[in-house]
Coordinates of C-alpha atoms in Angstrom, one line a residue:
X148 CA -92.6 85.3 151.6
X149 CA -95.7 85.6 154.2
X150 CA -96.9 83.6 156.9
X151 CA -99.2 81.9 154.0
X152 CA -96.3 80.5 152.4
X153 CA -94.1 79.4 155.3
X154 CA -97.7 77.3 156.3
X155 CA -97.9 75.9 153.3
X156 CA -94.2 75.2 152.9
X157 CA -93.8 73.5 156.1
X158 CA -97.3 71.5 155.7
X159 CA -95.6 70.6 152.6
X160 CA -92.2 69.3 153.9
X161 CA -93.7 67.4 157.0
X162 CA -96.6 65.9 155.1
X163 CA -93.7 64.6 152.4
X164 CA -91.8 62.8 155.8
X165 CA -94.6 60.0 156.5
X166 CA -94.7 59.8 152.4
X167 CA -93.1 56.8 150.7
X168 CA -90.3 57.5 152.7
X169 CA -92.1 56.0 155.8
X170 CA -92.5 53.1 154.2
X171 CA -89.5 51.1 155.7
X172 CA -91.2 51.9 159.1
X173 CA -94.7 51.4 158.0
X174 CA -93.1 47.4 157.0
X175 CA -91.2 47.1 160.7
X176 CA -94.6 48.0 161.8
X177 CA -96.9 46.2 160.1
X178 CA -98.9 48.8 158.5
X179 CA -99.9 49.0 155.0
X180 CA -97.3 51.1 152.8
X181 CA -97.8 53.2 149.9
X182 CA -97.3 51.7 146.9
X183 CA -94.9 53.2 144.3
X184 CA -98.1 53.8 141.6
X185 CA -100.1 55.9 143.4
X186 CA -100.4 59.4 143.5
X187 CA -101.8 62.1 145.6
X188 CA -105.5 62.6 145.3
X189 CA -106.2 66.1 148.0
X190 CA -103.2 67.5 150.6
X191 CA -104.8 69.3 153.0
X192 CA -103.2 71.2 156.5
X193 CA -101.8 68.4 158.3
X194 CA -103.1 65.8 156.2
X195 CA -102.5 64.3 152.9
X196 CA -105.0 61.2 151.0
X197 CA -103.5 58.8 148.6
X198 CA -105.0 56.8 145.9
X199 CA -104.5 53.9 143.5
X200 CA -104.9 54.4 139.7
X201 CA -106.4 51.4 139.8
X202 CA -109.8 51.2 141.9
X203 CA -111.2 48.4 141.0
X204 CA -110.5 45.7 144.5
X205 CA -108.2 45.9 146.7
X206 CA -106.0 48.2 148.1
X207 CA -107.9 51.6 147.2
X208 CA -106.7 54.9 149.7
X209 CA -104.3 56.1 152.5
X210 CA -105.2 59.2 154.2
X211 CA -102.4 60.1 156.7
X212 CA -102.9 62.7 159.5
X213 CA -100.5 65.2 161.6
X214 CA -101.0 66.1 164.7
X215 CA -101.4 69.8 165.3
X216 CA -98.2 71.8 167.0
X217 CA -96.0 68.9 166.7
X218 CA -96.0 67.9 163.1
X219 CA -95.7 63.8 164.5
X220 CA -97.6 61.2 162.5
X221 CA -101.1 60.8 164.3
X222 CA -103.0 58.1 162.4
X223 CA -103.2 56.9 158.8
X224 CA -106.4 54.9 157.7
X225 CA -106.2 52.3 154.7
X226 CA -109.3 51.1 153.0
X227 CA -109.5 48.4 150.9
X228 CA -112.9 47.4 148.3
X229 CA -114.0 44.1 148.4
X230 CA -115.7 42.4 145.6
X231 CA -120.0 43.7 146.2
X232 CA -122.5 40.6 147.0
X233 CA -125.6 41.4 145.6
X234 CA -124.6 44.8 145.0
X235 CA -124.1 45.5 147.9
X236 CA -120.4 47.6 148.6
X237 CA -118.1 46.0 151.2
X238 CA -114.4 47.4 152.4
X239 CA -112.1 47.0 155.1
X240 CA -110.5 50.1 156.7
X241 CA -107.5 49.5 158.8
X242 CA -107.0 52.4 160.8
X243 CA -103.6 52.8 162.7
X244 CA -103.3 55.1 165.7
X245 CA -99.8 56.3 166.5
X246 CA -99.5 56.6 170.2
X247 CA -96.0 59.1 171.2
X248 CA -93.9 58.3 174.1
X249 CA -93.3 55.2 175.8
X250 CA -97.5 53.9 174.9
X251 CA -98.0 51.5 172.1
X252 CA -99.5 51.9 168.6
X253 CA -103.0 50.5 167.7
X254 CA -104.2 49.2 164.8
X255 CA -108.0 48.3 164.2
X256 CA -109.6 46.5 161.6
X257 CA -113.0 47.4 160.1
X258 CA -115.5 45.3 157.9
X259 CA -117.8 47.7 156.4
X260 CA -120.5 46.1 154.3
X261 CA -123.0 47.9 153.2
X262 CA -123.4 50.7 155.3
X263 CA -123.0 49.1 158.6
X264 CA -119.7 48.4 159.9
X265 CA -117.8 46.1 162.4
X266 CA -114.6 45.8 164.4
X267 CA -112.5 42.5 163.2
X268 CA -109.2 41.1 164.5
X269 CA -106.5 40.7 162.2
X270 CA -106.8 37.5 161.4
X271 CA -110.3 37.5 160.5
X272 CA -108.8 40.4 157.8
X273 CA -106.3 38.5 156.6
X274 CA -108.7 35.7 156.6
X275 CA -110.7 37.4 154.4
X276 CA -108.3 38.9 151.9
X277 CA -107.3 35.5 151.5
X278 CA -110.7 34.3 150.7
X279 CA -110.9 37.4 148.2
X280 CA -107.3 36.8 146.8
X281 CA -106.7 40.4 147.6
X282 CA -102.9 40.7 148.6
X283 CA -102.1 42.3 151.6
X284 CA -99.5 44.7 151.5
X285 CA -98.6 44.4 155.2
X286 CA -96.7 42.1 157.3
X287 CA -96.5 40.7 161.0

């Protein structure tokens, strides 16, 4: 076994720690979880992007990030597609920031239509899933 396999083993067996296994924190936290029908579209080193079987609206992607040396969660971004208005594309992206130590997580929300995009608050996202009877797989 060379150095090429232990990498790829241990990428392996972090990445699968902030799978669906981190979904019980992901809940206490209020960030969107992986649901149990979605798969595993690219693993890369220290990173790992999930998707839905269905992409239709709603819920679409995860892609969760490692930080390098320390093999800690770093960030995960969630994107979800919105129905198009005049065919033109719209999504949110939450993006969660996991901060190490006594600092505090962030979480920022994205509306992206088109091609521009703008920070929201939470509730203007929630608002807005509402409005698009999208359910929101996160609590708080």
């Amino acid at each position: 076994m060379g150095y090429k396999d232990i990498a790829k083993y241990n990428n392996n067996v972090q990445l699968g720690k902030f799978g669906r296994v981190f979904n019980p924190t992901r809940r206490r936290l209020g960030v969107p979880e992986i649901p149990v029908d979605w798969y595993i579209k690219y693993k890369g080193n220290r990173f790992v992007e999930w998707q839905a079987k269905d992409t239709t609206i709603g819920h679409q992607s995860k892609y969760v990030s490692l930080e390098d040396a320390v093999w800690k969660i770093e960030l995960e971004v969630d994107d979800y597609k919105l129905k198009p208005i005049d065919s033109v594309s719209r999504n949110i992206s939450i993006r969660t920031i996991y901060a190490h130590g006594k600092a505090k997580d962030s979480i920022f929300y994205n509306f992206n239509p088109g091609d521009s995009s703008r920070l929201i608050s939470r509730l203007q996202a929630d608002s807005i899933f509402a409005a698009e009877k999208i359910r929101k797989d996160y609590q708080r």
